Amino acid sequence: MSDVRFYYGDELPLEMHKARIVQRLELKPVEDRARAMAGAGYNTFLLNNSDVFLDMLTDSGTNAMSDEQLAAMMRADDAYAGSETFVRLESVLRRIFGKEYFLPAHQGRACESILSQVLVEPGSVVPMNYHFTTSKAHIVLNGGTIEELLIDEGWDVESEHPFKGNMDTGKLEALVQRVGADRIPFVRLEAGTNLIGGQPFSLENLREVGTLCRRHGIMIVLDASLLGDNLYLIKRRESACADWSIEEIMRAVAEECDVIYFSARKLGAARGGGMCLDDADLYLKMRELIPLYEGFLTYGGMSVREMEALAVGLEETLDEDAISQGPEFTAHMVEQLRKRGIPVVVPAGGLGCHVDALRFLDHVPQEEYPAGALATAFFIASGVRGMERGTMSEQREEDGSETLAHMELLRLALPRRVFTVSQVGYVVDRLQWLYENRELIGGLRFVEEPDILRFFFGKLEPMTDWPARLVARFREDFGDTL
Ligand SMILES: *Cc1c(COP(=O)(O)O)cnc(C)c1O
């Protein structure tokens, strides 16, 4: 069973909005898709969106804005310093998070850069429920290391645990004993844990982590980029919170955290980022870096229009109907795939659907990037662009050997309020075809491999001519259909 709240018929999620502006889409023939994929070095990041039918690469900056957000953009105040827009955004943030200070930044990773520069030094150890690519990169860049202390169920793509983003407090206590609290600048908790399938933590778990951290005098830094999904899933899955408003859950989460940072490309359906906190000393230290890297203190690299949209979008995050859309569409898609026996991360999280490439392509060795190969094959089969989240998204060890990822996932993001149920149905149908023909899919190898964040720009090639065989099978089965 999914967490469906609004449904009809066969548990279809119900859109709590209507479309008033649309963008035309084109589905190109399978041969063109294969050619585009080859031209992009078999890396979906390098595709031109004009070759893409449904763009499920990411939810970053691609969520649909509301009419209220668009209307707010018109009143943005362009002043370089002291803009009224900043004051409006700051007051919304103060109200929903209850923190005194707000520092704006151009996006989420900029917050990570500033936090790491100020708090992390060589020898620092940062415990977290699970890493995110850019958050880990900035900690490592500043000489720190990370420790992933997810509960055991979180590592298991088949576990039905409702809160797979929870931190194991036993492991956290053991780590504090082993390295000492003074080497731990903060504990990082990520809401809607991205790389393990958008999995939430519970309020109960957060409070346990909070108690432990206060006892040792360690700060909690919350990555709130995917907090909207996490709040909704707390409301649906944590019985103690079933009767709370989203605003009450938001406050309870915020109270446990010392610093809250976010990518506004996700939270608040706009583009930008920021950090909220109460600690005046830390605020002053981080503030120095804002004009240096981001922009003046009243915009931090964001456009004032986006800031207006963000202020409204954050308010809308407190609306249960609005934040239901990501998790409910994801739940629907996961349920449909499960019914067809296609291996997928359960239970459904936020953000999108995560196909388990290790089981889908159990004949492709991890060194040949099964999740990357699946992303390639699925684009050819459907024109749908997903993202590899597996070994390709890791970095090699210093001796050049691969860091094999814990999971090999094809992420099909569902930007909120963008796709319809029938488009989700198309994705499910093509994935089923691909699953039935999975033996045709082979691995990939790098031909151009950057050292840092190689998944963004790296170019690959297929180990054999398997993409051509996939195209031929498609034509046999689908005839003239696109
Ligand atoms: C996207 C994301 C970030 C980085 O945010 P950007 O705005 O893309 O820089 C950090 N943490 C999480 C959990 C994210 O999903």
Tab-separated table of C-alpha atoms and ligand atoms in Angstrom:
chain	number	residue	atom	x	y	z
A	1	MET	CA	0.000	0.000	0.000
A	2	SER	CA	1.157	3.497	-0.769
A	3	ASP	CA	0.582	6.573	1.372
A	4	VAL	CA	-2.139	7.804	-0.958
A	5	ARG	CA	-4.334	10.499	0.553
A	6	PHE	CA	-6.084	11.807	-2.532
A	7	TYR	CA	-7.014	9.073	-4.942
A	8	TYR	CA	-9.682	7.706	-7.179
A	9	GLY	CA	-10.211	4.450	-9.038
A	10	ASP	CA	-7.151	2.238	-8.974
A	11	GLU	CA	-5.308	4.389	-6.415
A	12	LEU	CA	-4.370	7.083	-8.884
A	13	PRO	CA	-2.925	10.197	-7.261
A	14	LEU	CA	-5.032	13.288	-7.833
A	15	GLU	CA	-3.480	16.542	-9.001
A	16	MET	CA	-4.393	19.326	-6.576
A	17	HIS	CA	-3.766	22.034	-9.189
A	18	LYS	CA	-4.545	22.704	-12.823
A	19	ALA	CA	-2.158	23.483	-15.686
A	20	ARG	CA	-2.507	26.991	-17.100
A	21	ILE	CA	0.774	27.268	-18.994
A	22	VAL	CA	2.161	24.334	-20.942
A	23	GLN	CA	5.347	23.537	-22.817
A	24	ARG	CA	5.273	21.537	-26.048
A	25	LEU	CA	7.092	18.187	-26.008
A	26	GLU	CA	8.457	16.124	-28.868
A	27	LEU	CA	9.158	12.404	-28.883
A	28	LYS	CA	11.872	11.692	-31.454
A	29	PRO	CA	12.256	8.290	-33.177
A	30	VAL	CA	14.350	5.639	-31.449
A	31	GLU	CA	17.187	5.952	-34.005
A	32	ASP	CA	17.468	9.692	-33.262
A	33	ARG	CA	17.456	8.978	-29.545
A	34	ALA	CA	20.300	6.478	-29.912
A	35	ARG	CA	22.264	8.992	-31.988
A	36	ALA	CA	21.705	11.747	-29.427
A	37	MET	CA	22.841	9.393	-26.639
A	38	ALA	CA	26.061	8.556	-28.525
A	39	GLY	CA	26.648	12.276	-29.164
A	40	ALA	CA	26.280	12.899	-25.422
A	41	GLY	CA	29.000	10.360	-24.580
A	42	TYR	CA	26.400	8.011	-23.058
A	43	ASN	CA	26.005	10.497	-20.212
A	44	THR	CA	22.451	11.800	-19.733
A	45	PHE	CA	23.825	15.056	-18.255
A	46	LEU	CA	25.249	15.880	-21.688
A	47	LEU	CA	22.014	15.465	-23.676
A	48	ASN	CA	20.365	18.517	-25.185
A	49	ASN	CA	16.900	18.880	-23.746
A	50	SER	CA	15.551	19.294	-27.296
A	51	ASP	CA	16.308	15.568	-27.779
A	52	VAL	CA	14.510	14.650	-24.555
A	53	PHE	CA	10.812	13.743	-24.285
A	54	LEU	CA	10.254	13.669	-20.494
A	55	ASP	CA	13.077	15.211	-18.483
A	56	MET	CA	13.313	13.248	-15.240
A	57	LEU	CA	16.980	14.038	-14.644
A	58	THR	CA	16.371	16.056	-11.510
A	59	ASP	CA	13.907	18.106	-9.513
A	60	SER	CA	16.516	20.839	-9.174
A	61	GLY	CA	15.035	24.140	-10.368
A	62	THR	CA	12.465	22.256	-12.453
A	63	ASN	CA	9.437	22.143	-10.152
A	64	ALA	CA	6.385	23.991	-11.472
A	65	MET	CA	5.770	27.363	-9.850
A	66	SER	CA	2.346	28.399	-8.661
A	67	ASP	CA	0.420	31.378	-10.008
A	68	GLU	CA	1.048	33.103	-6.670
A	69	GLN	CA	4.802	32.633	-7.060
A	70	LEU	CA	4.789	34.039	-10.589
A	71	ALA	CA	2.671	36.985	-9.479
A	72	ALA	CA	5.056	37.721	-6.596
A	73	MET	CA	7.992	37.902	-9.015
A	74	MET	CA	6.488	41.054	-10.528
A	75	ARG	CA	6.864	43.040	-7.312
A	76	ALA	CA	10.545	42.212	-6.739
A	77	ASP	CA	12.583	45.140	-5.454
A	78	ASP	CA	15.826	45.460	-7.405
A	79	ALA	CA	17.791	47.500	-4.833
A	80	TYR	CA	21.376	46.196	-4.589
A	81	ALA	CA	21.403	46.781	-0.839
A	82	GLY	CA	18.533	46.675	1.607
A	83	SER	CA	16.037	45.291	-0.884
A	84	GLU	CA	12.466	44.962	0.381
A	85	THR	CA	12.400	41.562	-1.250
A	86	PHE	CA	15.133	40.369	1.099
A	87	VAL	CA	13.195	41.606	4.116
A	88	ARG	CA	10.103	39.704	2.965
A	89	LEU	CA	12.064	36.484	2.419
A	90	GLU	CA	13.889	36.824	5.716
A	91	SER	CA	10.651	37.277	7.629
A	92	VAL	CA	9.060	34.180	6.049
A	93	LEU	CA	12.125	32.115	6.945
A	94	ARG	CA	12.180	33.475	10.476
A	95	ARG	CA	8.542	32.530	10.897
A	96	ILE	CA	8.700	28.980	9.512
A	97	PHE	CA	12.079	27.947	10.985
A	98	GLY	CA	12.092	30.197	14.059
A	99	LYS	CA	15.788	31.109	13.569
A	100	GLU	CA	17.094	34.625	14.055
A	101	TYR	CA	19.561	34.945	11.170
A	102	PHE	CA	19.355	34.251	7.447
A	103	LEU	CA	22.269	34.216	5.012
A	104	PRO	CA	21.377	34.009	1.300
A	105	ALA	CA	23.440	32.016	-1.210
A	106	HIS	CA	23.122	31.316	-4.915
A	107	GLN	CA	22.259	27.632	-4.411
A	108	GLY	CA	22.571	24.725	-1.979
A	109	ARG	CA	26.192	23.815	-2.652
A	110	ALA	CA	27.247	27.408	-1.972
A	111	CYS	CA	25.882	26.977	1.569
A	112	GLU	CA	27.891	23.757	1.833
A	113	SER	CA	31.010	25.531	0.668
A	114	ILE	CA	30.628	28.316	3.242
A	115	LEU	CA	29.686	25.990	6.108
A	116	SER	CA	32.645	23.730	5.334
A	117	GLN	CA	35.122	26.599	5.008
A	118	VAL	CA	34.104	27.957	8.404
A	119	LEU	CA	33.552	24.728	10.345
A	120	VAL	CA	35.666	21.970	8.779
A	121	GLU	CA	39.452	21.692	9.178
A	122	PRO	CA	41.990	18.954	8.467
A	123	GLY	CA	41.168	16.038	10.787
A	124	SER	CA	37.486	16.969	11.181
A	125	VAL	CA	34.994	14.117	11.042
A	126	VAL	CA	31.444	14.875	9.945
A	127	PRO	CA	28.873	12.195	10.775
A	128	MET	CA	25.790	12.176	8.569
A	129	ASN	CA	22.865	9.925	7.827
A	130	TYR	CA	24.083	9.710	4.216
A	131	HIS	CA	26.186	11.885	1.961
A	132	PHE	CA	25.083	14.041	-0.931
A	133	THR	CA	27.614	14.510	-3.764
A	134	THR	CA	28.331	18.211	-3.259
A	135	SER	CA	28.083	18.146	0.547
A	136	LYS	CA	30.717	15.415	0.743
A	137	ALA	CA	32.934	17.148	-1.837
A	138	HIS	CA	33.064	20.402	0.174
A	139	ILE	CA	33.838	18.667	3.462
A	140	VAL	CA	36.629	16.650	1.823
A	141	LEU	CA	37.959	19.754	0.038
A	142	ASN	CA	38.426	21.394	3.455
A	143	GLY	CA	40.368	18.444	4.843
A	144	GLY	CA	37.538	16.617	6.624
A	145	THR	CA	36.170	13.119	6.281
A	146	ILE	CA	32.621	11.888	6.506
A	147	GLU	CA	31.010	8.961	8.335
A	148	GLU	CA	27.686	7.630	7.089
A	149	LEU	CA	25.666	6.393	10.036
A	150	LEU	CA	22.431	5.385	8.375
A	151	ILE	CA	20.355	2.721	10.123
A	152	ASP	CA	20.997	-0.747	8.669
A	153	GLU	CA	17.619	-0.826	6.901
A	154	GLY	CA	18.576	2.308	4.967
A	155	TRP	CA	21.339	0.438	3.122
A	156	ASP	CA	18.900	-2.239	1.999
A	157	VAL	CA	16.939	-1.225	-1.130
A	158	GLU	CA	14.321	-3.890	-0.364
A	159	SER	CA	13.660	-3.007	3.291
A	160	GLU	CA	10.152	-1.604	3.868
A	161	HIS	CA	11.246	0.494	6.860
A	162	PRO	CA	9.184	3.730	6.735
A	163	PHE	CA	12.138	5.944	7.749
A	164	LYS	CA	15.195	4.659	5.935
A	165	GLY	CA	16.853	8.073	6.274
A	166	ASN	CA	17.136	7.641	10.073
A	167	MET	CA	20.528	7.901	11.717
A	168	ASP	CA	21.756	5.034	13.898
A	169	THR	CA	22.258	6.756	17.265
A	170	GLY	CA	24.224	3.780	18.607
A	171	LYS	CA	26.759	4.232	15.815
A	172	LEU	CA	26.810	7.982	16.436
A	173	GLU	CA	27.553	7.500	20.151
A	174	ALA	CA	30.297	4.999	19.294
A	175	LEU	CA	31.839	7.428	16.797
A	176	VAL	CA	31.836	10.267	19.352
A	177	GLN	CA	33.573	7.951	21.837
A	178	ARG	CA	36.119	6.876	19.222
A	179	VAL	CA	37.151	10.215	17.675
A	180	GLY	CA	36.081	12.649	20.426
A	181	ALA	CA	33.455	15.383	20.231
A	182	ASP	CA	36.093	18.071	19.603
A	183	ARG	CA	36.901	16.597	16.178
A	184	ILE	CA	33.232	16.633	15.173
A	185	PRO	CA	32.318	20.168	14.033
A	186	PHE	CA	28.696	19.163	13.384
A	187	VAL	CA	26.401	16.286	12.621
A	188	ARG	CA	24.828	16.660	9.183
A	189	LEU	CA	21.312	15.345	8.740
A	190	GLU	CA	19.762	15.299	5.312
A	191	ALA	CA	15.984	15.462	4.987
A	192	GLY	CA	14.484	13.269	2.255
A	193	THR	CA	17.865	11.557	1.887
A	194	ASN	CA	18.552	12.040	-1.803
A	195	LEU	CA	21.010	9.356	-2.875
A	196	ILE	CA	19.259	6.453	-1.179
A	197	GLY	CA	15.965	7.145	-2.903
A	198	GLY	CA	14.540	10.272	-1.257
A	199	GLN	CA	14.042	8.446	2.051
A	200	PRO	CA	12.856	10.440	5.104
A	201	PHE	CA	13.977	10.493	8.731
A	202	SER	CA	11.393	10.492	11.516
A	203	LEU	CA	10.890	13.282	14.029
A	204	GLU	CA	11.472	10.719	16.774
A	205	ASN	CA	14.882	9.829	15.328
A	206	LEU	CA	15.819	13.485	14.859
A	207	ARG	CA	14.965	14.128	18.514
A	208	GLU	CA	17.140	11.210	19.643
A	209	VAL	CA	20.034	12.550	17.574
A	210	GLY	CA	19.347	16.008	19.026
A	211	THR	CA	19.493	14.752	22.610
A	212	LEU	CA	22.748	12.930	21.962
A	213	CYS	CA	24.326	15.928	20.227
A	214	ARG	CA	23.348	18.359	22.985
A	215	ARG	CA	24.855	16.007	25.571
A	216	HIS	CA	28.172	16.146	23.702
A	217	GLY	CA	27.912	19.822	22.707
A	218	ILE	CA	27.825	19.049	18.967
A	219	MET	CA	25.792	21.128	16.498
A	220	ILE	CA	23.219	19.653	14.152
A	221	VAL	CA	23.243	21.013	10.606
A	222	LEU	CA	20.133	20.144	8.629
A	223	ASP	CA	20.258	19.888	4.853
A	224	ALA	CA	16.649	20.903	4.264
A	225	SER	CA	16.720	20.790	0.449
A	226	LEU	CA	14.174	17.940	0.376
A	227	LEU	CA	12.422	18.881	3.616
A	228	GLY	CA	8.993	19.286	1.959
A	229	ASP	CA	8.853	15.577	1.078
A	230	ASN	CA	10.211	14.605	4.499
A	231	LEU	CA	7.582	16.677	6.332
A	232	TYR	CA	4.785	15.116	4.319
A	233	LEU	CA	6.104	11.590	4.933
A	234	ILE	CA	6.423	12.274	8.685
A	235	LYS	CA	2.786	13.350	8.695
A	236	ARG	CA	1.684	10.220	6.779
A	237	ARG	CA	3.920	7.644	8.469
A	238	GLU	CA	4.676	8.789	12.018
A	239	SER	CA	1.592	8.112	14.094
A	240	ALA	CA	2.541	10.636	16.815
A	241	CYS	CA	2.372	13.403	14.175
A	242	ALA	CA	-0.739	12.260	12.289
A	243	ASP	CA	-2.854	15.099	13.711
A	244	TRP	CA	-0.212	17.804	13.538
A	245	SER	CA	-0.194	20.515	10.911
A	246	ILE	CA	2.780	20.623	8.538
A	247	GLU	CA	3.725	23.924	10.172
A	248	GLU	CA	3.898	22.251	13.588
A	249	ILE	CA	6.058	19.433	12.232
A	250	MET	CA	8.298	21.981	10.500
A	251	ARG	CA	8.785	23.855	13.778
A	252	ALA	CA	9.490	20.675	15.738
A	253	VAL	CA	12.138	19.681	13.165
A	254	ALA	CA	13.693	23.161	13.165
A	255	GLU	CA	13.907	23.278	16.970
A	256	GLU	CA	16.279	20.300	16.974
A	257	CYS	CA	18.683	21.880	14.474
A	258	ASP	CA	21.337	24.557	14.969
A	259	VAL	CA	21.811	25.425	11.311
A	260	ILE	CA	19.294	24.822	8.533
A	261	TYR	CA	20.535	25.193	4.972
A	262	PHE	CA	18.713	24.478	1.749
A	263	SER	CA	18.767	24.482	-1.990
A	264	ALA	CA	15.845	26.652	-3.055
A	265	ARG	CA	16.032	24.857	-6.392
A	266	LYS	CA	14.160	22.164	-4.490
A	267	LEU	CA	12.692	23.615	-1.288
A	268	GLY	CA	10.351	26.442	-2.189
A	269	ALA	CA	10.220	25.699	-5.940
A	270	ALA	CA	12.441	28.591	-7.020
A	271	ARG	CA	16.201	28.940	-7.567
A	272	GLY	CA	18.662	29.912	-4.865
A	273	GLY	CA	19.628	28.831	-1.392
A	274	GLY	CA	20.351	29.961	2.130
A	275	MET	CA	21.233	29.215	5.730
A	276	CYS	CA	19.215	29.940	8.865
A	277	LEU	CA	20.669	29.925	12.378
A	278	ASP	CA	20.618	31.449	15.863
A	279	ASP	CA	24.335	31.436	16.738
A	280	ALA	CA	25.548	35.043	16.378
A	281	ASP	CA	29.281	34.150	16.260
A	282	LEU	CA	28.832	31.569	13.552
A	283	TYR	CA	26.560	33.957	11.660
A	284	LEU	CA	29.259	36.644	11.663
A	285	LYS	CA	31.965	34.235	10.507
A	286	MET	CA	29.887	32.940	7.633
A	287	ARG	CA	28.586	36.386	6.752
A	288	GLU	CA	32.091	37.515	5.769
A	289	LEU	CA	32.159	34.957	2.979
A	290	ILE	CA	28.806	35.917	1.418
A	291	PRO	CA	29.921	39.136	-0.348
A	292	LEU	CA	33.152	37.371	-1.338
A	293	TYR	CA	31.594	34.399	-3.106
A	294	GLU	CA	27.859	34.996	-3.472
A	295	GLY	CA	26.872	38.643	-3.687
A	296	PHE	CA	25.779	41.377	-1.341
A	297	LEU	CA	24.100	40.245	1.853
A	298	THR	CA	20.596	41.097	0.695
A	299	TYR	CA	20.622	38.818	-2.361
A	300	GLY	CA	23.571	36.372	-2.093
A	301	GLY	CA	23.686	35.649	-5.829
A	302	MET	CA	19.943	35.097	-6.194
A	303	SER	CA	17.807	37.102	-8.551
A	304	VAL	CA	15.335	39.214	-6.568
A	305	ARG	CA	12.524	37.723	-8.648
A	306	GLU	CA	13.475	34.238	-7.566
A	307	MET	CA	13.636	35.469	-3.972
A	308	GLU	CA	10.035	36.690	-4.176
A	309	ALA	CA	8.996	33.353	-5.681
A	310	LEU	CA	10.913	31.565	-2.951
A	311	ALA	CA	9.189	33.495	-0.153
A	312	VAL	CA	5.810	32.392	-1.517
A	313	GLY	CA	7.050	28.884	-2.316
A	314	LEU	CA	8.241	28.414	1.268
A	315	GLU	CA	4.808	29.417	2.567
A	316	GLU	CA	3.298	26.891	0.164
A	317	THR	CA	5.564	24.215	1.635
A	318	LEU	CA	3.318	24.414	4.701
A	319	ASP	CA	0.321	23.417	2.572
A	320	GLU	CA	-0.204	19.675	2.805
A	321	ASP	CA	-1.978	19.489	-0.575
A	322	ALA	CA	0.923	21.247	-2.281
A	323	ILE	CA	3.674	19.057	-0.811
A	324	SER	CA	1.660	15.858	-1.309
A	325	GLN	CA	2.316	15.887	-5.040
A	326	GLY	CA	5.947	14.686	-5.060
A	327	PRO	CA	5.507	11.762	-2.650
A	328	GLU	CA	2.080	10.731	-4.017
A	329	PHE	CA	3.230	10.621	-7.638
A	330	THR	CA	6.341	8.744	-6.565
A	331	ALA	CA	4.225	6.269	-4.573
A	332	HIS	CA	2.015	5.678	-7.598
A	333	MET	CA	4.952	5.081	-9.909
A	334	VAL	CA	6.695	2.755	-7.456
A	335	GLU	CA	3.471	0.764	-7.000
A	336	GLN	CA	3.002	0.357	-10.760
A	337	LEU	CA	6.586	-0.810	-11.238
A	338	ARG	CA	6.353	-3.195	-8.323
A	339	LYS	CA	3.206	-4.781	-9.722
A	340	ARG	CA	5.171	-5.544	-12.872
A	341	GLY	CA	8.071	-7.077	-10.970
A	342	ILE	CA	10.525	-4.293	-11.854
A	343	PRO	CA	13.095	-3.847	-9.059
A	344	VAL	CA	12.687	-0.466	-7.427
A	345	VAL	CA	13.608	1.143	-4.106
A	346	VAL	CA	10.843	0.746	-1.533
A	347	PRO	CA	9.064	2.238	0.226
A	348	ALA	CA	8.478	5.189	-2.102
A	349	GLY	CA	10.270	8.329	-0.929
A	350	GLY	CA	9.990	11.853	-2.276
A	351	LEU	CA	11.864	13.245	-5.254
A	352	GLY	CA	11.175	10.445	-7.683
A	353	CYS	CA	11.362	6.787	-8.439
A	354	HIS	CA	14.608	4.867	-8.061
A	355	VAL	CA	15.059	1.764	-10.173
A	356	ASP	CA	17.503	-0.760	-8.708
A	357	ALA	CA	20.029	-1.300	-11.494
A	358	LEU	CA	21.949	-3.978	-9.569
A	359	ARG	CA	18.935	-6.284	-9.808
A	360	PHE	CA	17.656	-4.971	-13.167
A	361	LEU	CA	21.052	-5.597	-14.795
A	362	ASP	CA	22.476	-8.336	-12.611
A	363	HIS	CA	24.656	-9.420	-15.564
A	364	VAL	CA	26.514	-6.062	-15.767
A	365	PRO	CA	29.492	-5.821	-13.369
A	366	GLN	CA	29.584	-2.764	-11.108
A	367	GLU	CA	32.839	-1.619	-12.717
A	368	GLU	CA	30.838	-1.207	-15.951
A	369	TYR	CA	28.330	1.155	-14.311
A	370	PRO	CA	25.003	-0.685	-14.395
A	371	ALA	CA	23.047	2.412	-13.326
A	372	GLY	CA	24.705	4.482	-16.063
A	373	ALA	CA	24.023	1.746	-18.610
A	374	LEU	CA	20.384	1.586	-17.533
A	375	ALA	CA	20.016	5.367	-17.841
A	376	THR	CA	21.444	5.136	-21.381
A	377	ALA	CA	19.248	2.205	-22.368
A	378	PHE	CA	16.120	3.787	-20.929
A	379	PHE	CA	16.685	7.016	-22.804
A	380	ILE	CA	17.031	5.074	-26.048
A	381	ALA	CA	13.907	3.051	-25.274
A	382	SER	CA	11.720	5.969	-24.214
A	383	GLY	CA	13.202	9.430	-24.688
A	384	VAL	CA	12.963	9.786	-20.900
A	385	ARG	CA	16.044	11.239	-19.287
A	386	GLY	CA	16.956	9.859	-15.876
A	387	MET	CA	20.129	10.190	-13.817
A	388	GLU	CA	22.745	7.646	-12.814
A	389	ARG	CA	23.151	7.457	-9.039
A	390	GLY	CA	25.753	4.783	-8.452
A	391	THR	CA	29.442	4.093	-9.018
A	392	MET	CA	29.735	6.682	-11.806
A	393	SER	CA	28.673	9.308	-9.237
A	394	GLU	CA	31.542	8.249	-6.938
A	395	GLN	CA	35.167	9.258	-7.237
A	396	ARG	CA	38.101	6.877	-7.733
A	397	GLU	CA	40.375	6.046	-4.776
A	398	GLU	CA	43.840	7.621	-4.755
A	399	ASP	CA	45.324	4.419	-6.246
A	400	GLY	CA	42.935	4.699	-9.197
A	401	SER	CA	40.624	1.858	-8.174
A	402	GLU	CA	36.864	2.296	-8.329
A	403	THR	CA	34.849	3.222	-5.238
A	404	LEU	CA	31.930	0.860	-5.750
A	405	ALA	CA	28.693	2.561	-4.687
A	406	HIS	CA	26.447	0.894	-2.109
A	407	MET	CA	23.589	1.183	-4.537
A	408	GLU	CA	23.256	1.403	-8.304
A	409	LEU	CA	20.154	3.457	-8.970
A	410	LEU	CA	18.512	4.933	-12.018
A	411	ARG	CA	16.732	7.942	-10.634
A	412	LEU	CA	13.638	9.107	-12.450
A	413	ALA	CA	12.883	12.398	-10.741
A	414	LEU	CA	9.332	13.694	-10.673
A	415	PRO	CA	9.637	17.470	-10.573
A	416	ARG	CA	6.619	18.529	-8.555
A	417	ARG	CA	3.402	19.412	-10.415
A	418	VAL	CA	5.107	18.964	-13.819
A	419	PHE	CA	4.131	15.531	-15.152
A	420	THR	CA	0.709	13.923	-15.470
A	421	VAL	CA	-0.425	10.450	-14.473
A	422	SER	CA	-0.522	9.358	-18.142
A	423	GLN	CA	3.093	10.422	-18.619
A	424	VAL	CA	4.000	8.343	-15.569
A	425	GLY	CA	2.065	5.472	-17.201
A	426	TYR	CA	4.195	5.807	-20.347
A	427	VAL	CA	7.382	5.630	-18.267
A	428	VAL	CA	6.168	2.486	-16.519
A	429	ASP	CA	5.193	0.864	-19.822
A	430	ARG	CA	8.570	1.513	-21.487
A	431	LEU	CA	10.450	0.381	-18.382
A	432	GLN	CA	8.505	-2.857	-18.512
A	433	TRP	CA	9.534	-3.373	-22.152
A	434	LEU	CA	13.130	-2.650	-21.265
A	435	TYR	CA	12.981	-5.060	-18.337
A	436	GLU	CA	11.731	-7.804	-20.640
A	437	ASN	CA	14.675	-7.098	-22.944
A	438	ARG	CA	17.251	-6.418	-20.253
A	439	GLU	CA	19.639	-9.133	-21.450
A	440	LEU	CA	20.449	-6.911	-24.454
A	441	ILE	CA	21.873	-4.149	-22.254
A	442	GLY	CA	25.639	-4.124	-21.666
A	443	GLY	CA	28.068	-1.989	-19.670
A	444	LEU	CA	29.890	1.288	-20.257
A	445	ARG	CA	33.480	2.488	-19.870
A	446	PHE	CA	34.918	5.997	-19.575
A	447	VAL	CA	36.692	7.539	-22.528
A	448	GLU	CA	37.018	10.969	-20.866
A	449	GLU	CA	37.058	10.928	-17.089
A	450	PRO	CA	37.342	14.114	-14.998
A	451	ASP	CA	38.863	13.706	-11.502
A	452	ILE	CA	36.152	15.563	-9.593
A	453	LEU	CA	32.386	14.975	-9.916
A	454	ARG	CA	33.066	12.959	-13.086
A	455	PHE	CA	29.381	12.128	-13.598
A	456	PHE	CA	28.649	15.692	-14.730
A	457	PHE	CA	31.018	15.936	-17.701
A	458	GLY	CA	32.542	12.481	-18.196
A	459	LYS	CA	32.149	10.740	-21.572
A	460	LEU	CA	31.698	7.006	-21.978
A	461	GLU	CA	31.259	4.344	-24.631
A	462	PRO	CA	29.395	1.032	-24.628
A	463	MET	CA	31.501	-2.105	-24.025
A	464	THR	CA	29.910	-3.697	-27.140
A	465	ASP	CA	27.477	-2.499	-29.807
A	466	TRP	CA	24.544	-3.219	-27.480
A	467	PRO	CA	22.771	0.142	-28.105
A	468	ALA	CA	22.348	-0.821	-31.790
A	469	ARG	CA	20.888	-4.196	-30.826
A	470	LEU	CA	18.476	-2.468	-28.476
A	471	VAL	CA	17.295	-0.173	-31.280
A	472	ALA	CA	16.792	-3.185	-33.586
A	473	ARG	CA	14.721	-5.017	-30.958
A	474	PHE	CA	12.660	-1.874	-30.394
A	475	ARG	CA	11.810	-1.704	-34.101
A	476	GLU	CA	10.875	-5.407	-34.167
A	477	ASP	CA	8.515	-4.983	-31.233
A	478	PHE	CA	7.069	-1.526	-31.838
A	479	GLY	CA	7.003	-1.289	-35.656
A	480	ASP	CA	6.667	2.343	-36.707
A	481	THR	CA	5.826	3.610	-33.246
A	482	LEU	CA	8.082	6.274	-31.811
B	1	LIG	C1	20.387	19.443	-4.665
B	1	LIG	C2	20.876	19.206	-3.331
B	1	LIG	C3	21.955	19.940	-2.806
B	1	LIG	C4	22.699	20.963	-3.617
B	1	LIG	O1	21.876	22.008	-3.968
B	1	LIG	P1	22.144	22.863	-5.311
B	1	LIG	O2	21.154	23.956	-5.238
B	1	LIG	O3	21.936	21.946	-6.463
B	1	LIG	O4	23.541	23.358	-5.247
B	1	LIG	C5	22.356	19.660	-1.526
B	1	LIG	N1	21.741	18.720	-0.791
B	1	LIG	C6	20.708	18.000	-1.255
B	1	LIG	C7	20.062	16.980	-0.397
B	1	LIG	C8	20.241	18.213	-2.539
B	1	LIG	O5	19.216	17.466	-3.000
